[in-house]
GROMACS .gro file of C-alpha atoms in nm:
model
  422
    1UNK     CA    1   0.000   0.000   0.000
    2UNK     CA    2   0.268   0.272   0.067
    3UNK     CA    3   0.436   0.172  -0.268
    4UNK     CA    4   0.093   0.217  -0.428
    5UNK     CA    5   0.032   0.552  -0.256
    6UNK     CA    6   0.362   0.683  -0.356
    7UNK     CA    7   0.297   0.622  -0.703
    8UNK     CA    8  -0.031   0.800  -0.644
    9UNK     CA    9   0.146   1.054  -0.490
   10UNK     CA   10   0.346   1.095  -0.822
   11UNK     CA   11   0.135   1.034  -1.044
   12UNK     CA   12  -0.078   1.295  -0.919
   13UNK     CA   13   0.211   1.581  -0.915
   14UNK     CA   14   0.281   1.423  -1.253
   15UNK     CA   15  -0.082   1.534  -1.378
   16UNK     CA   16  -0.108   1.831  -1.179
   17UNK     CA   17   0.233   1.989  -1.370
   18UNK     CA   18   0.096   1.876  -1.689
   19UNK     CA   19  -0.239   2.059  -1.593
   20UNK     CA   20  -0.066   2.372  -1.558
   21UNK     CA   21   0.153   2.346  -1.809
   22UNK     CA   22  -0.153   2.316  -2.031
   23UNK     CA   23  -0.309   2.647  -1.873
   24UNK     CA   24  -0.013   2.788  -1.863
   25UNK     CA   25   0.042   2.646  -2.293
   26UNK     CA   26  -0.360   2.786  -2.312
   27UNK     CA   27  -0.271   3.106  -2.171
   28UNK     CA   28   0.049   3.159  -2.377
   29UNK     CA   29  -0.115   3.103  -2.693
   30UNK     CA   30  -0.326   3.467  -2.652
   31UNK     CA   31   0.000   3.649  -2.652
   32UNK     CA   32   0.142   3.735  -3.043
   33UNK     CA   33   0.488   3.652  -3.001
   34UNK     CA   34   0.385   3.270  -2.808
   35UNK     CA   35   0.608   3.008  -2.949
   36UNK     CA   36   0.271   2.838  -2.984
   37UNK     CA   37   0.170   3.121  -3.199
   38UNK     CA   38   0.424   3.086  -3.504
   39UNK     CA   39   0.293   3.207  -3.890
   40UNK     CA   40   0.227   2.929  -4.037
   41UNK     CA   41   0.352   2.842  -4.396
   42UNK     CA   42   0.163   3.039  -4.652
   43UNK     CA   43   0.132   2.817  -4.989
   44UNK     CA   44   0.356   2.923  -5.223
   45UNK     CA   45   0.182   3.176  -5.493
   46UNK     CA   46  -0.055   3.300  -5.243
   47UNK     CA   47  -0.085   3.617  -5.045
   48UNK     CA   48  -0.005   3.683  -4.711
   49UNK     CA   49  -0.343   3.786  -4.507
   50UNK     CA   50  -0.355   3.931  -4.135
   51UNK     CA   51  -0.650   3.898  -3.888
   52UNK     CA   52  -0.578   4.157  -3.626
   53UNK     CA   53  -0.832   4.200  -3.301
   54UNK     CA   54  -0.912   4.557  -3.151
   55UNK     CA   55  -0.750   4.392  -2.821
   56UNK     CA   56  -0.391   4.380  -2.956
   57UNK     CA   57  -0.351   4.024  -3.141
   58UNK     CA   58  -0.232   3.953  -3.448
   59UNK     CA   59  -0.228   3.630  -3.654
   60UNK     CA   60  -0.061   3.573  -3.995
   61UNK     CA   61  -0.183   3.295  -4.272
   62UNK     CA   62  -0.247   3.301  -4.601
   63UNK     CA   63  -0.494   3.459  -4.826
   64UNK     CA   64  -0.766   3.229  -5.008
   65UNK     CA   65  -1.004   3.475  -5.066
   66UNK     CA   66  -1.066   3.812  -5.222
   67UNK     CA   67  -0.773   4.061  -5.155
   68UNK     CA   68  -0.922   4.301  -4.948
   69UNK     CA   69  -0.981   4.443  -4.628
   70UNK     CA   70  -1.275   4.436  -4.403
   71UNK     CA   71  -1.376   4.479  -4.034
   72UNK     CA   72  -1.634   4.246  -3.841
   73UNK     CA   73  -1.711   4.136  -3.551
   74UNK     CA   74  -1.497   3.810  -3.478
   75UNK     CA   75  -1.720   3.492  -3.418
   76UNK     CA   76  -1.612   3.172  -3.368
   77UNK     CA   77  -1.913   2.846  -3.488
   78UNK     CA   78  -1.846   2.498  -3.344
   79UNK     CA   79  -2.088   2.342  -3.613
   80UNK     CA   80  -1.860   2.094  -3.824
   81UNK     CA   81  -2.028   2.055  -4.174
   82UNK     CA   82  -2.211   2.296  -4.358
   83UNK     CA   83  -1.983   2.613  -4.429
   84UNK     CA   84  -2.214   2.699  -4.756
   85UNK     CA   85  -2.493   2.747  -4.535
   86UNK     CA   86  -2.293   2.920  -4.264
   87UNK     CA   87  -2.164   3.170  -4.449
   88UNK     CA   88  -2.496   3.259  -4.702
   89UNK     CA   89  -2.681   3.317  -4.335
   90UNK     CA   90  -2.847   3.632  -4.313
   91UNK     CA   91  -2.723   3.630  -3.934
   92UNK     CA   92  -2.353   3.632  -4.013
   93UNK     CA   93  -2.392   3.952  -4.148
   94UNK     CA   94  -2.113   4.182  -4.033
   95UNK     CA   95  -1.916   3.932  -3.871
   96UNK     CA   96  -1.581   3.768  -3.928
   97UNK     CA   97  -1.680   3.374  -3.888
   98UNK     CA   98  -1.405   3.162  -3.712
   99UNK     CA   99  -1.454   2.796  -3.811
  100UNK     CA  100  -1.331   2.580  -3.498
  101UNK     CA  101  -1.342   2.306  -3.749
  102UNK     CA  102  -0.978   2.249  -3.863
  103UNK     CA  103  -1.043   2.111  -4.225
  104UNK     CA  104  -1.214   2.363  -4.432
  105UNK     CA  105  -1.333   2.366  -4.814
  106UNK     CA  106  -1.315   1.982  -4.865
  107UNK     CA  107  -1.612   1.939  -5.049
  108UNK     CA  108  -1.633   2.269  -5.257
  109UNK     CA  109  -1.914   2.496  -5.320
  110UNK     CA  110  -2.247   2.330  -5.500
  111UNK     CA  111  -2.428   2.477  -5.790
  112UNK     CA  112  -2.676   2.727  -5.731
  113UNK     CA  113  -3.019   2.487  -5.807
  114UNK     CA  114  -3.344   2.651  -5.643
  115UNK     CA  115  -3.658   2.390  -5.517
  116UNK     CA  116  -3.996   2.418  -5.632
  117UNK     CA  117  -4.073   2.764  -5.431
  118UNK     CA  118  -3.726   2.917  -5.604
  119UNK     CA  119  -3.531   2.913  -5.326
  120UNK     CA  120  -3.182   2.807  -5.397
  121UNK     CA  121  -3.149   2.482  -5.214
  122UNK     CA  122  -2.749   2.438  -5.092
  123UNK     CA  123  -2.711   2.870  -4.957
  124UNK     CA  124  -2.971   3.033  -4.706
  125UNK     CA  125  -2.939   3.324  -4.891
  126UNK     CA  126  -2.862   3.486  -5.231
  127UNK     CA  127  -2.502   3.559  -5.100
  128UNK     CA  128  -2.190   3.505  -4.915
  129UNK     CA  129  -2.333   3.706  -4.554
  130UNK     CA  130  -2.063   3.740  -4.311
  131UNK     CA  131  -1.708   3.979  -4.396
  132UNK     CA  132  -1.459   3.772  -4.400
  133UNK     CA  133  -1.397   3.372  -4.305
  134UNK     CA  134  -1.077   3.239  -4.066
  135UNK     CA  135  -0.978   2.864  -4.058
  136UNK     CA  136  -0.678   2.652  -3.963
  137UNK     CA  137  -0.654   2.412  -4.256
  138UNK     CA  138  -0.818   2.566  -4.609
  139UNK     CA  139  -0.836   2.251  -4.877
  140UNK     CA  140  -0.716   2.367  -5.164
  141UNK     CA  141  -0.838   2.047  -5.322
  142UNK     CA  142  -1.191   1.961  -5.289
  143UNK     CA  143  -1.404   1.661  -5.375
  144UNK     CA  144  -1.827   1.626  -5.451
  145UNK     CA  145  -2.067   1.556  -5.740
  146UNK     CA  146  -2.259   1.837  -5.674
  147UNK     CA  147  -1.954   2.123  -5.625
  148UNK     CA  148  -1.884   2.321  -5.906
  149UNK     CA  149  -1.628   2.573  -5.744
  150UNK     CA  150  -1.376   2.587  -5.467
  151UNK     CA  151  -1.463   2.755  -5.133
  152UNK     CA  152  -1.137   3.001  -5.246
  153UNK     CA  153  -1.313   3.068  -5.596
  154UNK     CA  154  -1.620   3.160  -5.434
  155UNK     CA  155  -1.488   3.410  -5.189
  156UNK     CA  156  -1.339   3.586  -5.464
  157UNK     CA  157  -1.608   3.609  -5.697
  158UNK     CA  158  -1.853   3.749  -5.379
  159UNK     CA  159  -1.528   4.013  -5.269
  160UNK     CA  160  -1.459   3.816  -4.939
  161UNK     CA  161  -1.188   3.816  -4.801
  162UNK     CA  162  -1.062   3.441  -4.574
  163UNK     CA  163  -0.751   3.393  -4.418
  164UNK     CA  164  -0.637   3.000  -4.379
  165UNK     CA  165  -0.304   2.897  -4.139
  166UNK     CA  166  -0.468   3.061  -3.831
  167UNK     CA  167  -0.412   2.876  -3.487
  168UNK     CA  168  -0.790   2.886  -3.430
  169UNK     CA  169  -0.794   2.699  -3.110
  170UNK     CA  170  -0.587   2.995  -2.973
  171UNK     CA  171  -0.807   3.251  -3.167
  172UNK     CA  172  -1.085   3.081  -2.930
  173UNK     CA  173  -0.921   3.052  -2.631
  174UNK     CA  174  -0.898   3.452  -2.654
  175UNK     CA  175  -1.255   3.470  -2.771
  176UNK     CA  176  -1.412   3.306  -2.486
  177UNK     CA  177  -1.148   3.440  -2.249
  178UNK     CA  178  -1.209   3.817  -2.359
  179UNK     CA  179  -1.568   3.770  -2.532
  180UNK     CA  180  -1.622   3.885  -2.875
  181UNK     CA  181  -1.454   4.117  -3.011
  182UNK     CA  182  -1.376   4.377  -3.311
  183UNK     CA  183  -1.137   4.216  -3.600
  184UNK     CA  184  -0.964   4.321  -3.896
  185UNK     CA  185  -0.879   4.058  -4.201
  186UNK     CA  186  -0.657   4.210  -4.487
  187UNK     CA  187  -0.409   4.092  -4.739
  188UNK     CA  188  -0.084   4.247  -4.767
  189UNK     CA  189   0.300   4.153  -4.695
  190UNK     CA  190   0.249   4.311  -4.359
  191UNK     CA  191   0.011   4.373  -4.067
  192UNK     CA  192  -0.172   4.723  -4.149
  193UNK     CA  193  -0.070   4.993  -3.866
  194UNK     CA  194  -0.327   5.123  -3.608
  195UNK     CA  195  -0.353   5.432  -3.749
  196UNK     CA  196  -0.472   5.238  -4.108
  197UNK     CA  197  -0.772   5.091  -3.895
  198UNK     CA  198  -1.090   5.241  -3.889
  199UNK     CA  199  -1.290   5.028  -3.610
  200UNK     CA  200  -1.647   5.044  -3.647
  201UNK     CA  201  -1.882   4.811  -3.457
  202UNK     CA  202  -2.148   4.673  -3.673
  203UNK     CA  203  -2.354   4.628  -3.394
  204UNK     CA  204  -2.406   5.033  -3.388
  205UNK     CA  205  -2.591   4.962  -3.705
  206UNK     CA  206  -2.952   4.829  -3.802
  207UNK     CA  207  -2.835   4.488  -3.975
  208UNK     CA  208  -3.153   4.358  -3.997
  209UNK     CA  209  -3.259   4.661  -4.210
  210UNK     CA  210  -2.965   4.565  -4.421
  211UNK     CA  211  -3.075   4.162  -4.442
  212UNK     CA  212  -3.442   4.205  -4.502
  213UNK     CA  213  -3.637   4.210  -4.785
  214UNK     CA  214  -3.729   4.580  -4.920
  215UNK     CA  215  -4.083   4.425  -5.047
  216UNK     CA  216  -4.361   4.189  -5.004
  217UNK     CA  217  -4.286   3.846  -5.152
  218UNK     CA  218  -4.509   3.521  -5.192
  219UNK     CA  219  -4.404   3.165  -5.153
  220UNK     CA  220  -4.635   2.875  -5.223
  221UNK     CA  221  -4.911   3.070  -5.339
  222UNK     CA  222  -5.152   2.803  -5.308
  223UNK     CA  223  -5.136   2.658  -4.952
  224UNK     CA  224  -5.410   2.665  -4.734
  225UNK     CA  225  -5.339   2.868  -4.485
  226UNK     CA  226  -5.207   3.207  -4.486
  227UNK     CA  227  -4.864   3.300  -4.271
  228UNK     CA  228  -4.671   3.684  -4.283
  229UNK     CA  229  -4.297   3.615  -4.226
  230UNK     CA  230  -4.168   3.882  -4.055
  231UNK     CA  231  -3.791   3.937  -4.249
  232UNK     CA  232  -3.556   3.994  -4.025
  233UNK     CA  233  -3.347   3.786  -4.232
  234UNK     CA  234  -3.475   3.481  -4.304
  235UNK     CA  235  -3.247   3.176  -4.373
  236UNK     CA  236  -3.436   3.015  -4.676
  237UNK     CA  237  -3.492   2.744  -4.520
  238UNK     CA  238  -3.752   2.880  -4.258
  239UNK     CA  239  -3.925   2.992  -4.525
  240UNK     CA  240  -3.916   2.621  -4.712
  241UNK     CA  241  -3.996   2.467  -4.353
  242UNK     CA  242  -4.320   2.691  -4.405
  243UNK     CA  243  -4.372   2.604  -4.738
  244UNK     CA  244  -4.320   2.203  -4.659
  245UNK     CA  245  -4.578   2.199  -4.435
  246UNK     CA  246  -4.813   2.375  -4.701
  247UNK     CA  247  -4.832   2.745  -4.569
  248UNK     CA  248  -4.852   3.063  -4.848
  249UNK     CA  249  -4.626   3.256  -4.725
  250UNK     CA  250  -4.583   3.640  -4.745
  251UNK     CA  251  -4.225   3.727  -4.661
  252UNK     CA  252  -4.243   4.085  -4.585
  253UNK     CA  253  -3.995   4.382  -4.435
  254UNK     CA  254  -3.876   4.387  -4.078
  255UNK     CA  255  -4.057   4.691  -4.039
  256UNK     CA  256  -4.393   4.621  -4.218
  257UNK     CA  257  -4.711   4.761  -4.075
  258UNK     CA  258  -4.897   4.454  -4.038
  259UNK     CA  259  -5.166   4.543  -3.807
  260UNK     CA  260  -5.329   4.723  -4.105
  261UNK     CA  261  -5.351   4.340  -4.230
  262UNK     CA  262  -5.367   4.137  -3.916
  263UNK     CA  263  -5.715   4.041  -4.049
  264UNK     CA  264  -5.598   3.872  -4.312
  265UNK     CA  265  -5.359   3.619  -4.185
  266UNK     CA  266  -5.416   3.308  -4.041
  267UNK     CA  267  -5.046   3.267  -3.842
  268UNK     CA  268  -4.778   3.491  -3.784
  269UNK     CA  269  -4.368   3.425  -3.755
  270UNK     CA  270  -4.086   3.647  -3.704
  271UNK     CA  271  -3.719   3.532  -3.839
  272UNK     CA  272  -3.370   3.526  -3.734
  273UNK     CA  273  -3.157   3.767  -3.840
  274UNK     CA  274  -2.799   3.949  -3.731
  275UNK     CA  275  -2.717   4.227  -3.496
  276UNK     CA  276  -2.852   4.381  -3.198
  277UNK     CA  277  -3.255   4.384  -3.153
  278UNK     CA  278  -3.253   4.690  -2.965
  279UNK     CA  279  -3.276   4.872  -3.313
  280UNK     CA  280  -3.554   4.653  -3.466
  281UNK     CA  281  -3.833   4.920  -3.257
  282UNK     CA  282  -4.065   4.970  -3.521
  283UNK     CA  283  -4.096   4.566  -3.504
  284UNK     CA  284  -4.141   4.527  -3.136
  285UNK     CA  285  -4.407   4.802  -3.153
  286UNK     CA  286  -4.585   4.580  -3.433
  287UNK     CA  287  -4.577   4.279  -3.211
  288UNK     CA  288  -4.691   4.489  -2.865
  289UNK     CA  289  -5.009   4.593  -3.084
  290UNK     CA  290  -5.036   4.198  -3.240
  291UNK     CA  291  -5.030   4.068  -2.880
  292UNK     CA  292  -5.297   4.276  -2.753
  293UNK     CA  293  -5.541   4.219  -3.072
  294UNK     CA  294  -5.447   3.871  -3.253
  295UNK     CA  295  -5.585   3.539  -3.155
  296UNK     CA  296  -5.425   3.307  -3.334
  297UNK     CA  297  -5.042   3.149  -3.365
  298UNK     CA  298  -4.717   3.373  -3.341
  299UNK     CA  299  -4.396   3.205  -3.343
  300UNK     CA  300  -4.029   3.328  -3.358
  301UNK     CA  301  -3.683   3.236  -3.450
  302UNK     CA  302  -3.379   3.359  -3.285
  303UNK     CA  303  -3.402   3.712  -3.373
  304UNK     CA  304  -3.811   3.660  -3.333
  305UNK     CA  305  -3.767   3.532  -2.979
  306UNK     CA  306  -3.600   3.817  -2.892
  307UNK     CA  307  -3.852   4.083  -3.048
  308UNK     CA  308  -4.131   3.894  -2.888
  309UNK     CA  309  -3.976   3.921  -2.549
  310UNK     CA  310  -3.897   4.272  -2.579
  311UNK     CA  311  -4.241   4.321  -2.665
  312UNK     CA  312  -4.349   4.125  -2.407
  313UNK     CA  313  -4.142   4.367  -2.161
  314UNK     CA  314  -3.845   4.136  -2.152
  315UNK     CA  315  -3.434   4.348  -2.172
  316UNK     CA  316  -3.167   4.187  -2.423
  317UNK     CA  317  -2.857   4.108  -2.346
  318UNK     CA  318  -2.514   4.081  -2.551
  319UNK     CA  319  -2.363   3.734  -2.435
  320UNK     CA  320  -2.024   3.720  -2.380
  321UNK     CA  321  -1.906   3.532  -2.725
  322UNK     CA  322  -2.280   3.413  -2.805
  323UNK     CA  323  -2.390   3.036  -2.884
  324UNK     CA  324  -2.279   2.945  -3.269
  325UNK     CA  325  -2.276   2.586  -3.370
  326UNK     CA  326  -2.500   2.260  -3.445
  327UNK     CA  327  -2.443   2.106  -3.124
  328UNK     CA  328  -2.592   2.389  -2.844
  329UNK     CA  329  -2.827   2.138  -2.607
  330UNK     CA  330  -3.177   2.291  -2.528
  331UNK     CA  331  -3.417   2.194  -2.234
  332UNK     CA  332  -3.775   2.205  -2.306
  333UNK     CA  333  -3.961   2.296  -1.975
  334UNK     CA  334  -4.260   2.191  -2.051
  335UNK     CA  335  -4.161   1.798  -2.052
  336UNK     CA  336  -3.808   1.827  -1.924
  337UNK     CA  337  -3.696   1.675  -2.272
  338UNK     CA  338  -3.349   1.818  -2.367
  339UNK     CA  339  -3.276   1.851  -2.784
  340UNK     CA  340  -2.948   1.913  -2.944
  341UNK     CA  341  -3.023   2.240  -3.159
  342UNK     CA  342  -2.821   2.492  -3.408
  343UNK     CA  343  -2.788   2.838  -3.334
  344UNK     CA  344  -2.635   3.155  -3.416
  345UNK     CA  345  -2.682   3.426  -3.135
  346UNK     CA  346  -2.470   3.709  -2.999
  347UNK     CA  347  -2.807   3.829  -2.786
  348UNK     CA  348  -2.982   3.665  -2.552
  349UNK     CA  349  -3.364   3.729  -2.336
  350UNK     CA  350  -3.309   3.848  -1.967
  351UNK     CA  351  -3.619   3.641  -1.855
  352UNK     CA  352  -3.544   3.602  -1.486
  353UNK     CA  353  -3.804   3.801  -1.437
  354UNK     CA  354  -4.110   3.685  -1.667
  355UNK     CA  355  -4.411   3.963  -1.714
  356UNK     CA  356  -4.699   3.863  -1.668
  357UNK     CA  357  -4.866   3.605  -1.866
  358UNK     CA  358  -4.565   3.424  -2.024
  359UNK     CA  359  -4.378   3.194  -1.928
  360UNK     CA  360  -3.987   3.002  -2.032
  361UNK     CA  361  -3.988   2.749  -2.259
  362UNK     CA  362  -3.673   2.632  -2.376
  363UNK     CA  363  -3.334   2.685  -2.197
  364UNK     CA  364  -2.972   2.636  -2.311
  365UNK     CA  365  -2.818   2.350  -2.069
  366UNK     CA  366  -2.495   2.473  -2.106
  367UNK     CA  367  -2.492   2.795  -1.965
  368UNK     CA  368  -2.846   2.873  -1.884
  369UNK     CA  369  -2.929   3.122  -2.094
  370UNK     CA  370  -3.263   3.170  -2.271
  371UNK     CA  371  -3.363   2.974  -2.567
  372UNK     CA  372  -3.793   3.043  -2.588
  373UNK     CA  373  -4.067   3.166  -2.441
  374UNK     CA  374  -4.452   3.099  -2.427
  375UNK     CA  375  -4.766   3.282  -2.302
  376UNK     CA  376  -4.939   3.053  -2.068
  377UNK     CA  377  -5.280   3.124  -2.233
  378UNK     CA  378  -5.238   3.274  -2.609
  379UNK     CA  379  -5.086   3.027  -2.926
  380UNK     CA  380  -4.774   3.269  -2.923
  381UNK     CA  381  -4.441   3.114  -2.823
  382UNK     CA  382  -4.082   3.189  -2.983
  383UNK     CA  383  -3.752   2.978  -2.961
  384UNK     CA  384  -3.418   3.124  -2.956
  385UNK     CA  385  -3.257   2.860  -3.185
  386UNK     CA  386  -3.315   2.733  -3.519
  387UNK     CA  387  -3.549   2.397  -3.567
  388UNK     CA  388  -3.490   2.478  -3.963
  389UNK     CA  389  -3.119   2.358  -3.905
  390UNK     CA  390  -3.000   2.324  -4.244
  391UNK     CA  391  -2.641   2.122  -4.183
  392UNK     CA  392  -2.849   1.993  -3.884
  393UNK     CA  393  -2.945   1.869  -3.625
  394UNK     CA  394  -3.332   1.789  -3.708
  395UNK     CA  395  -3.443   1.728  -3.351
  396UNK     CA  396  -3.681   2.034  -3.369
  397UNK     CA  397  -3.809   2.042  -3.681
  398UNK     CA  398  -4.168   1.918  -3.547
  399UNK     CA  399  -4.181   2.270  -3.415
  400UNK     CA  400  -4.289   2.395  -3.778
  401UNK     CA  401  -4.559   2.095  -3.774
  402UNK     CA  402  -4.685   2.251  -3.479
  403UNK     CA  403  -4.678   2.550  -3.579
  404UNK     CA  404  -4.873   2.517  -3.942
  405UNK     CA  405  -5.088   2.248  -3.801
  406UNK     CA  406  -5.206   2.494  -3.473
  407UNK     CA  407  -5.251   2.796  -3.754
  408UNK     CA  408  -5.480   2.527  -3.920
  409UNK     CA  409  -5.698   2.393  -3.671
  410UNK     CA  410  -5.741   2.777  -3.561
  411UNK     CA  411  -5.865   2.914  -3.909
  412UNK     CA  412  -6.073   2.547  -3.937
  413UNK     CA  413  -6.220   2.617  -3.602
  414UNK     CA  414  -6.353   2.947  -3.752
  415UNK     CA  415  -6.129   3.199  -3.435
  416UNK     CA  416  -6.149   3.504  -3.582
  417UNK     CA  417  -5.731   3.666  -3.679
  418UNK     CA  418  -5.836   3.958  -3.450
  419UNK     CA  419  -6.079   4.048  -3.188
  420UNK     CA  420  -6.399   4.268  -3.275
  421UNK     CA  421  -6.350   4.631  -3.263
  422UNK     CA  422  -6.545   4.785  -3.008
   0.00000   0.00000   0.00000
């Protein structure tokens, strides 16, 4: 026994030292002349690109994408497949996306084919969304049927600038540590001086006027029931998820007066989209009025959960480096069930205080945060992540079912869109 407890005894010193010599490794790696953080070899005929944060860091790589500068918001997604999807989402907008997935680009960019509603089927939008893309490991060789371009040909045709060589478990490390945080991605033989970089927060701006849609658009103009998308900016697959379940759908601006038209709709559902949703105002004032008025379903996405709290009298909050990935675990209260969703949020609900009348829904099992809400007596209820999923998971994706099949019975059961005016 004393033999054995010595060799406990060291064993345990042995792990201890190689615990902090990981944190201290972990720690080392934030600082820009780490030997952890060397330049990696840029492939030769390419260009030498530079992702520098606001907070002092610099990383060197090499340039696969258009040779330009930008500035973004540096974001970091955990999801592992599905970078064509990632990067056309309206939510990315403004933001330089960090893929924590080493190998990037493997299996190209596919063509452009649209479904039977013209929505193009492989991209959640018409175009590359977020400013600029930063991986470890950029293939410069890539492999599918359906991929007619490489992820670097595609960058440069759309003016995006990506940066490939990055130690982006580092890049992490810092983004967690410090939250996240301004970056700026150029090409050039050198870092650009302070002086050369003009930071601007693109949270200071309204993206979601940027991402929506400027007019009314219908989708599957022959379902039977009738559901106004609010466009916050809509991934195209919300609005197939509709579709699918055999909704007409009216996509129409974030900042649409719909109460003139309340009447005539038999659901209504607010999107995602990027940025902060203290600017969307002329939205939340839409919803107040819908609460007070509409009887039947309202449900929102991400950037809809958020509106509907804040119309509900719930605050917003920035999160420290937000919840990006296909693998965020969500805890449905009403059943206890727990779902592995995607998501893309920088905001989150303050609901530890609920007004009266609603109630949580969902909520993140990781850090605790808020992923839904529900009033406890009207068919309105909002989740913060996205059962759509396209590049998965599909746990959720019965929450569109619900939805369509709730506006249903409700127009079948003859419940008028709106209460009588006195």
């Amino acid at each position: 026994m004393p033999i054995l407890s010595a060799l406990s005894a060291t064993a345990a010193r042995g792990a201890t030292k190689k615990v902090a010599t990981s944190l201290a490794a972990r720690a080392f790696a934030s600082a820009a002349d780490s030997p952890l953080h060397t330049h990696y070899p840029v492939v030769p005929g390419s260009l030498t690109a530079h992702l520098q944060l606001r907070t002092g860091e610099t990383f060197t790589g090499g340039s696969f994408g258009a040779p330009t500068a930008t500035i973004g918001e540096t974001v970091f997604t955990t999801s592992l497949v599905g970078y064509p999807e990632s990067m056309t989402d309206p939510s990315y907008r403004g933001q330089l996306l960090v893929f924590t997935q080493p190998l990037i680009g493997n299996y190209g960019v596919p063509r452009r084919t649209r479904d039977q509603y013209g929505l193009l089927k492989h991209f959640e939008s018409e175009q590359i969304q977020c400013s600029g893309v930063v991986v470890s490991d950029y293939a410069t060789k890539y492999s599918h049927w359906n991929a007619v371009e490489s992820l670097s040909e595609w960058c440069e045709r759309e003016g995006v600038p990506a940066i490939t060589g990055v130690d982006t478990r580092a890049l992490v490390h810092i983004l967690r540590g410090q939250g996240s945080t301004l970056g700026s991605l150029s090409v050039g033989a050198q870092p650009l001086g302070a002086e050369a970089i003009a930071w601007a927060d693109p949270n200071t701006e309204n993206l979601v006027a940027q991402a929506s849609t400027p007019d009314v658009r219908v989708f599957n103009p022959e379902g039977d029931v009738h559901v106004a998308l609010i466009d916050c900016g809509a991934k195209y697959n919300i609005i197939r998820s509709l579709c699918d379940q055999g909704a007409r759908v009216s996509l129409v601006p974030w900042n649409h007066d719909i109460s003139a038209s309340l009447h005539t709709y038999d659901g209504v559902f607010i999107s995602n989209g990027p940025g902060s949703p203290a600017h969307c105002t002329e939205t939340i004032g839409q919803l107040r009025q819908a609460f007070s008025v509409y009887q039947r379903p309202i449900f929102g996405i991400c950037m809809g959960n958020q509106l509907m709290g804040m119309a509900a009298g719930l605050n917003a909050y920035k999160l420290r480096f937000g919840n990006r990935g296909h693998n965020q675990p969500a805890v449905d209260l009403t059943n206890g069930k727990c779902v592995i969703t995607s998501q893309n949020h920088g905001y989150a609900l303050d609901d530890a205080q609920m007004p009266e009348g609603w109630a949580r829904y969902y909520v993140n099992a990781n850090d605790g945060s808020n992923e839904g809400i529900r009033h406890v007596e009207k068919p309105f209820r909002s989740v913060q992540f996205h059962p759509e999923a396209k590049g998965g998971p599909l746990d959720t994706g019965y929450l569109f079912a619900e939805f369509v099949d709730s506006v249903r019975a409700a127009k079948q059961a003859g419940i008028p869109a709106t209460l009588p005016e006195d």
